[in-house]
Amino acid sequence: MHILHISAECYPIAKVGGLADVVGALPKYQNRIGNAAAVMMPYYKTAYVQKATTTVDFCHTLVMHKKTYLSEVLKVQDTSLGYSLYLVRIQGLTDRKEVYGYEDDAMRFMAFQRVALQWVLQQKEFPDVVHCHDHHTGLVPFMMSRCEDFDLLKMIPTVLSIHNAQYQGQFSHELGWMLPRFRESDLGLLDWSGMINPLAAAIKCAWRVNTVSPSYMEELKQKANGLEWLLNHEKNKCVGILNGIDAETWDPNSDSYLIKKYSIRNRVSGRKANKEALCKEFELDASKPLFGFIGRLVWEKGADILPEIIDNALQQYDINIILLGSGSKEVEGQLEALKSKYKGSYNAYIGYEERMSHQVYAGADFLLMPSRVEPCGLNQMYSLRYGCMPIVRSTGGLKDTVIDLGEDGFGICHNETTVEDVVYSIGRAVTHFKDQKGFKEIQKTMMQLDHSWENSAKMYVSLYKQLKS
Ligand code: ADP
Ligand code: GLC
């Protein structure tokens, strides 16, 4: 099958979070089972893009509200990706350093989606399915089915993956001119609560919708930032498919970011060397149990309670904590401030640093994920693969991937995103850590789990096939 993924992020080209990891891996695994999957994303000025060798595949002059934007689609020459990659460059709109965070983001992603579809129109052979990811590409299914400019694409099935329903990309109807012409009677398909809502529009217009874990699908029917009714109404076309991980990028036995590579066999010495290096870098004590946190410092991740968790846990237990993340300035400030109070037992790197994240999975004993909302979560799966025990709030994908030690599992689960629940779980971890023999055995179990994309890639392909028949 010819599969076209359209996304705002894709690893290693541009990554903000797990969306990039998924879009950078799923097509590769789909190709391995006999498909031809490609990725189309905006051209940003990231390090990868600046170095990439490209050829111009298509040029287009986009007209929006009488203004013209010169655009081109560049094909990247990089066979190591495992899929074809196209970058949509729109002068003055996409060619910036950051992926998100600009005032005109709605306009940037609108323009991107329009040029992407113009490119599809020019193809000799149309894709068998167009797969969109999150709200940034949520207007694609509407445009393909309702805008006369794209009439020829009407019969191509569309799939929407919801990676995060918290963000919906709403903008005012006054900006409706950004869309190509459509019939006024179709306006309702774009609207949700008086705004143009790209995520809602995609849920209404895509042929199929999936969330990135089965539990998240169920949770969204109860709590979806205002879209609960819509998701219940559309439930027959919705399904949950658990993300996988790129077991090649995330393999402690070949991970070049690590101080020492290791496999299940030499996990104890390998993890020890990585822990020691990590502790040296962060001035921590490698003989104590080490707890890590990696992630965006936002409410969904429970970041607001992290400072209190750290404070309470370090007063109660003889442990070390290391944190890697960025986001809310207030939380960043609190986490920085704790450094001097707990010098030698707590340290943090406020920022984004790919190398360090790998080192934390390989060196920490436990990974904290007190998420309030976690559609899937990749951290816990990376953590398991590296033999680092996840401590998670049972929600969304965390519920689907982590089984508590008390139920013959390999992780620690708690019910609420509260300081009490997390600190209690840290206490359980400390007790468990004392039994080093048992702990090392469980590390083996964790590392043996198979979360690679193979299964899920097949599930997506069979979903597409249902749409073709
Ligand atoms: P989300 O997409 O909601 O942020 P996921 O668990 O799906 O959460 O994916 C997060 C990804 O981003 C993982 O690959 C994780 O290692 C990475 N990550 C998050 N924060 C940082 C950071 N500060 N530095 C390096 N990697 C990070
Ligand atoms: C989102 C979610 C995260 C998920 C990722 C990839 O960013 O917050 O839980 O793992 O997308 O699907």
XYZ file of C-alpha atoms and ligand atoms in Angstrom:
508
model
C 0.000 0.000 0.000
C 1.043 3.590 -0.614
C 0.740 5.368 2.719
C 1.269 9.082 3.176
C 1.815 10.318 6.722
C 1.341 14.062 7.195
C 2.727 15.410 10.436
C 4.204 18.475 12.152
C 7.026 16.448 13.748
C 9.208 13.513 12.772
C 12.378 12.206 14.441
C 15.252 12.848 13.672
C 14.183 15.799 11.533
C 12.323 17.832 14.167
C 11.231 16.594 17.588
C 9.298 18.210 20.410
C 7.867 15.052 21.953
C 6.642 11.533 21.304
C 4.730 12.462 18.147
C 8.105 12.796 16.416
C 9.240 9.383 17.632
C 6.067 7.743 16.328
C 6.107 9.387 12.902
C 9.823 8.676 12.608
C 9.375 4.955 13.257
C 5.925 3.719 12.193
C 6.499 4.270 8.411
C 9.806 2.401 8.583
C 8.100 -0.617 10.128
C 5.208 -0.354 7.657
C 7.698 -0.482 4.801
C 9.306 -3.578 6.228
C 6.035 -5.430 5.829
C 5.779 -4.600 2.157
C 4.287 -1.112 2.002
C 5.506 2.150 0.539
C 5.107 4.686 3.325
C 6.244 8.301 3.067
C 6.269 11.226 5.473
C 5.417 14.809 4.613
C 6.244 17.513 7.130
C 7.055 21.229 7.214
C 10.546 22.424 6.420
C 11.959 23.898 9.638
C 15.450 25.233 10.135
C 16.569 22.371 12.361
C 20.089 20.962 12.416
C 18.985 17.902 10.406
C 17.267 19.966 7.733
C 20.179 22.374 7.343
C 22.491 19.451 6.614
C 20.119 17.388 4.455
C 20.648 16.822 0.749
C 17.410 17.608 -1.061
C 15.954 17.906 -4.531
C 13.009 20.077 -5.496
C 10.032 17.846 -6.219
C 7.294 20.427 -6.662
C 6.779 24.201 -6.676
C 3.548 25.957 -5.913
C 2.350 29.504 -5.392
C -0.127 29.433 -2.562
C -2.692 32.219 -2.522
C -4.358 33.005 0.792
C -6.467 36.123 1.170
C -4.953 37.692 -1.939
C -1.459 37.213 -0.539
C 0.908 34.875 -2.332
C 3.383 32.513 -0.700
C 6.097 30.791 -2.690
C 6.359 27.195 -1.700
C 8.240 24.084 -2.697
C 8.246 20.446 -1.696
C 11.748 19.074 -1.207
C 12.544 15.381 -1.353
C 15.225 14.402 1.134
C 17.945 11.998 0.013
C 18.490 9.889 3.126
C 18.055 6.153 2.752
C 18.889 5.547 6.415
C 15.433 6.802 7.443
C 13.659 3.765 6.010
C 10.904 5.830 4.309
C 10.639 8.659 1.797
C 10.642 12.101 3.331
C 9.215 15.299 1.862
C 9.618 18.757 3.367
C 7.144 21.516 2.620
C 8.925 24.830 2.556
C 6.731 27.904 2.512
C 8.676 31.110 2.426
C 8.204 33.168 5.537
C 5.956 30.607 7.227
C 7.524 27.212 7.802
C 11.204 28.035 7.451
C 11.797 28.917 11.088
C 13.810 27.353 13.883
C 11.056 26.152 16.208
C 8.276 23.729 15.411
C 5.573 25.494 17.452
C 5.076 28.550 19.573
C 4.600 31.316 17.001
C 1.600 33.651 16.987
C 0.735 32.646 13.435
C 0.913 28.867 14.019
C -2.675 28.406 12.768
C -1.722 30.063 9.497
C 1.591 28.179 9.227
C -0.018 24.767 9.586
C -2.962 25.714 7.375
C -0.555 26.697 4.606
C 1.453 23.501 5.146
C -1.637 21.304 4.802
C -2.773 23.101 1.658
C 0.579 22.778 -0.090
C 0.857 19.136 1.000
C -2.460 18.386 -0.713
C -1.472 20.358 -3.814
C 1.541 18.070 -4.018
C -0.679 14.982 -3.683
C -2.826 16.290 -6.562
C 0.246 16.346 -8.806
C 1.214 12.736 -8.127
C 0.903 10.273 -10.992
C -0.344 7.713 -8.509
C -2.350 8.813 -5.514
C -1.637 7.303 -2.078
C -3.953 4.508 -0.933
C -4.407 6.245 2.393
C -3.551 9.620 3.925
C -2.708 9.345 7.613
C -2.834 12.599 9.637
C -1.444 13.133 13.104
C -2.964 15.510 15.670
C -4.618 18.873 15.091
C -1.793 20.410 13.048
C -2.872 18.237 10.140
C -6.505 17.901 11.209
C -7.944 19.972 8.379
C -6.628 17.566 5.746
C -9.634 15.177 5.927
C -12.047 18.128 5.645
C -10.220 19.625 2.673
C -9.950 16.288 0.903
C -13.635 15.571 1.251
C -15.210 19.045 1.086
C -13.076 21.528 -0.831
C -13.525 21.672 -4.583
C -9.809 22.342 -5.128
C -9.195 18.808 -3.906
C -12.196 17.095 -5.477
C -9.916 14.523 -7.095
C -8.786 13.322 -3.657
C -12.279 12.634 -2.339
C -12.057 8.892 -2.648
C -8.746 8.505 -0.808
C -9.364 7.178 2.722
C -8.097 9.332 5.570
C -7.026 8.259 9.061
C -6.509 10.543 12.036
C -4.262 9.514 14.931
C -4.975 11.419 18.128
C -1.727 11.665 20.053
C -3.043 14.310 22.386
C -6.610 15.626 22.558
C -5.687 18.363 25.034
C -4.466 20.463 22.120
C -7.047 21.049 19.398
C -5.683 24.014 17.417
C -8.887 26.128 17.603
C -9.042 29.473 15.839
C -11.701 32.062 15.169
C -14.163 31.764 12.282
C -12.858 35.167 11.228
C -9.775 33.326 9.976
C -11.915 30.983 7.888
C -10.458 32.629 4.767
C -7.289 30.582 5.339
C -9.127 27.522 4.033
C -9.722 26.883 0.356
C -13.301 27.425 -0.891
C -15.991 25.127 0.528
C -19.779 25.068 0.640
C -21.322 27.123 3.436
C -23.472 24.152 4.408
C -20.257 22.326 5.407
C -19.234 24.970 7.897
C -20.619 22.871 10.744
C -17.988 20.204 10.067
C -15.292 22.694 11.012
C -17.027 24.109 14.045
C -16.849 23.106 17.678
C -18.135 25.476 20.371
C -18.122 28.480 18.075
C -14.568 28.089 16.815
C -12.920 26.367 13.878
C -11.518 23.312 15.642
C -9.089 21.279 13.491
C -9.074 18.263 15.813
C -12.876 18.137 15.972
C -13.065 18.600 12.193
C -10.715 15.652 11.723
C -12.751 13.455 14.079
C -15.831 14.286 12.027
C -14.289 13.976 8.557
C -11.593 11.279 8.748
C -12.683 7.824 7.624
C -11.161 6.309 10.774
C -9.833 7.757 14.006
C -7.439 6.141 16.432
C -5.877 7.039 19.723
C -2.376 5.883 20.600
C -3.517 3.422 23.264
C -6.785 1.536 23.915
C -7.242 2.950 27.442
C -6.892 6.524 26.212
C -9.727 5.911 23.752
C -12.007 4.884 26.607
C -10.882 7.792 28.792
C -11.547 10.321 26.045
C -15.191 9.336 25.956
C -15.378 10.636 29.550
C -12.845 13.457 29.443
C -11.558 14.991 26.233
C -11.220 18.710 26.805
C -14.716 19.357 25.450
C -14.792 16.685 22.734
C -16.380 13.905 24.829
C -19.772 14.067 23.115
C -18.205 14.062 19.667
C -16.028 11.042 20.445
C -18.995 9.128 21.795
C -20.998 10.047 18.724
C -18.224 8.873 16.385
C -17.279 5.828 18.458
C -17.938 3.351 15.667
C -15.069 4.640 13.620
C -12.707 5.023 16.583
C -10.168 2.507 17.853
C -7.146 2.468 20.167
C -3.822 1.196 18.775
C -0.892 1.132 21.164
C 2.279 2.879 19.994
C 5.445 0.913 19.632
C 9.039 1.985 20.023
C 11.816 2.022 17.486
C 13.715 -0.895 18.921
C 16.760 -0.007 16.800
C 17.126 3.610 17.884
C 16.278 2.572 21.432
C 18.567 -0.396 21.928
C 20.982 -0.226 24.871
C 23.224 -2.665 23.035
C 23.874 -0.289 20.128
C 22.978 3.118 21.578
C 25.918 5.395 20.793
C 24.731 7.982 23.316
C 25.558 5.623 26.186
C 28.821 5.578 28.113
C 28.656 1.788 28.020
C 26.433 -0.279 25.755
C 24.795 -3.341 27.291
C 22.408 -6.191 26.633
C 20.271 -8.328 28.946
C 23.284 -10.530 29.583
C 25.616 -7.826 30.908
C 22.902 -5.442 32.084
C 24.199 -5.274 35.635
C 27.700 -4.078 34.762
C 26.448 -1.988 31.844
C 23.836 -0.171 33.876
C 26.308 0.337 36.719
C 28.783 2.074 34.384
C 26.062 4.308 32.984
C 24.762 5.149 36.447
C 28.238 6.059 37.634
C 28.847 8.304 34.634
C 25.467 9.980 35.069
C 26.033 10.520 38.783
C 29.483 11.930 38.113
C 28.097 14.373 35.564
C 25.385 15.501 37.988
C 27.367 15.251 41.215
C 25.164 12.540 42.695
C 25.954 9.417 44.709
C 25.870 6.267 42.576
C 25.483 3.990 45.601
C 21.948 5.266 46.295
C 18.773 4.409 44.416
C 18.441 6.890 41.551
C 15.041 8.200 40.444
C 14.704 10.037 37.133
C 12.111 12.196 35.414
C 12.232 13.093 31.724
C 9.604 15.170 30.033
C 7.748 18.304 29.193
C 7.097 20.318 32.331
C 3.350 20.692 31.824
C 0.216 19.992 33.833
C -0.579 16.772 31.896
C 2.724 15.278 33.039
C 2.062 16.243 36.671
C 5.037 18.616 36.494
C 3.436 21.140 38.856
C 3.694 18.693 41.774
C 7.255 17.578 41.011
C 8.916 20.176 43.274
C 6.830 19.012 46.234
C 7.440 15.348 45.404
C 11.197 15.956 45.301
C 11.121 17.913 48.541
C 9.064 15.303 50.419
C 10.839 12.270 49.012
C 14.305 13.601 49.773
C 13.319 14.348 53.355
C 11.935 10.847 53.868
C 14.300 8.628 51.914
C 18.006 8.295 51.300
C 17.757 8.493 47.536
C 18.938 10.598 44.591
C 16.761 12.293 41.994
C 17.667 13.547 38.538
C 15.390 15.573 36.315
C 15.510 16.447 32.624
C 12.843 18.684 31.195
C 11.552 22.058 30.178
C 8.204 23.811 29.970
C 6.401 25.932 32.558
C 8.732 28.745 33.634
C 7.284 28.655 37.135
C 8.022 24.946 37.574
C 11.448 25.338 35.970
C 12.251 28.021 38.562
C 11.101 25.847 41.471
C 13.103 22.888 40.219
C 16.205 25.027 39.825
C 15.757 26.442 43.324
C 15.708 22.967 44.882
C 19.217 22.280 43.593
C 20.989 24.219 46.313
C 18.762 22.772 49.052
C 19.525 19.198 48.033
C 23.023 19.500 46.598
C 24.501 16.019 46.182
C 21.155 14.218 46.143
C 19.166 16.109 43.498
C 20.084 17.723 40.214
C 18.271 18.903 37.122
C 18.966 19.895 33.570
C 16.353 22.365 32.428
C 16.218 22.034 28.669
C 15.975 19.468 25.935
C 18.903 17.130 25.426
C 18.501 13.904 23.475
C 21.790 12.368 24.618
C 21.074 12.927 28.265
C 17.635 11.300 28.013
C 19.246 8.069 26.777
C 21.781 8.241 29.578
C 19.016 8.638 32.178
C 17.095 5.590 30.901
C 20.332 3.611 31.071
C 21.573 4.937 34.398
C 18.573 5.626 36.640
C 17.034 2.794 38.653
C 13.492 4.172 38.474
C 11.632 6.553 36.176
C 8.839 8.737 37.564
C 5.778 9.353 35.379
C 3.035 10.875 37.518
C 1.037 11.914 34.426
C -2.504 13.228 34.735
C -2.997 12.596 31.026
C -0.837 10.170 29.045
C -2.306 9.168 25.682
C 0.412 6.548 25.293
C 3.748 7.617 26.733
C 6.971 6.392 25.214
C 9.245 7.106 28.163
C 8.003 4.102 30.111
C 8.610 1.820 27.134
C 12.145 3.172 26.603
C 12.691 2.836 30.315
C 11.585 -0.821 30.302
C 13.823 -1.599 27.353
C 16.795 -0.115 29.216
C 15.973 -1.949 32.466
C 14.889 1.132 34.424
C 11.740 0.492 36.471
C 8.821 2.829 35.648
C 6.726 4.320 38.459
C 3.539 5.444 36.780
C 0.110 6.774 37.401
C -2.248 4.212 35.885
C -3.763 6.197 33.066
C -3.935 5.961 29.260
C -1.009 4.152 27.714
C 0.716 3.809 31.079
C -2.152 1.605 32.203
C -1.767 -0.486 29.040
C 1.982 -1.026 29.346
C 2.971 -1.172 33.015
C 1.898 -3.942 35.399
C 2.469 -3.447 39.101
C 4.947 -5.624 41.003
C 2.097 -6.649 43.289
C 0.347 -8.251 40.320
C 3.349 -10.239 39.177
C 4.436 -7.313 37.072
C 7.553 -5.243 36.626
C 6.663 -1.680 37.584
C 5.080 0.446 40.287
C 1.624 1.896 39.679
C -0.440 4.419 41.611
C -3.930 5.749 41.103
C -3.682 9.490 41.483
C -1.396 12.310 40.451
C -0.818 13.433 44.025
C 2.291 14.019 46.102
C 1.109 11.338 48.569
C 0.653 8.643 45.910
C 3.982 9.340 44.234
C 5.978 9.541 47.476
C 4.315 6.339 48.678
C 5.370 4.663 45.407
C 8.924 5.932 45.877
C 8.854 4.247 49.292
C 7.800 0.965 47.673
C 10.628 1.343 45.195
C 13.179 1.901 47.956
C 12.046 -1.290 49.698
C 12.215 -3.219 46.476
C 15.663 -1.822 45.682
C 17.034 -3.284 48.902
C 16.441 -6.758 47.502
C 19.142 -6.393 44.830
C 18.831 -9.980 43.655
C 15.110 -9.652 42.982
C 15.605 -6.198 41.485
C 18.129 -7.426 38.926
C 15.842 -10.315 37.978
C 12.980 -7.904 37.295
C 15.307 -5.808 35.152
C 15.702 -8.862 32.980
C 11.913 -9.248 32.704
C 11.569 -5.591 31.755
C 14.229 -5.774 29.071
C 12.665 -8.887 27.579
C 9.311 -7.192 26.953
C 8.608 -6.571 23.297
C 7.172 -3.144 22.580
C 8.615 -2.805 19.107
C 6.461 -1.430 16.294
C 6.035 -4.726 14.476
C 2.591 -5.571 15.884
C 1.144 -2.093 15.826
C 2.431 -1.402 12.311
C 0.447 -4.440 11.162
C -2.645 -3.209 12.993
C -2.506 0.118 11.177
C -2.116 -1.584 7.832
C -5.123 -3.823 8.452
C -7.107 -0.738 9.463
C -6.209 0.909 6.137
C -7.145 -2.257 4.268
C -10.628 -2.241 5.783
C -11.080 1.188 4.246
C -10.079 0.086 0.780
C -12.410 -2.869 0.516
P 5.056 13.549 25.027
O 5.022 13.315 23.571
O 3.716 13.796 25.609
O 6.027 14.597 25.407
P 6.114 10.820 25.199
O 6.407 9.960 26.383
O 5.291 10.232 24.140
O 5.542 12.197 25.737
O 7.474 11.188 24.468
C 8.413 12.036 25.000
C 9.674 11.937 24.157
O 10.425 13.131 24.318
C 10.587 10.811 24.584
O 11.369 10.424 23.470
C 11.471 11.471 25.651
O 12.675 10.810 25.836
C 11.659 12.834 24.997
N 11.920 13.954 25.913
C 11.022 14.644 26.645
N 11.608 15.662 27.287
C 12.914 15.604 26.970
C 14.061 16.399 27.305
N 13.965 17.436 28.129
N 15.240 16.059 26.766
C 15.343 14.981 25.935
N 14.315 14.213 25.573
C 13.122 14.515 26.079
C 1.610 12.673 22.688
C 1.240 12.096 24.030
C 2.087 10.926 24.448
C 2.290 9.970 23.295
C 2.845 10.717 22.097
C 3.076 9.812 20.897
O 2.578 13.647 22.751
O 1.243 13.083 25.039
O 1.474 10.257 25.533
O 3.157 8.935 23.650
O 1.962 11.708 21.712
O 1.904 9.205 20.455
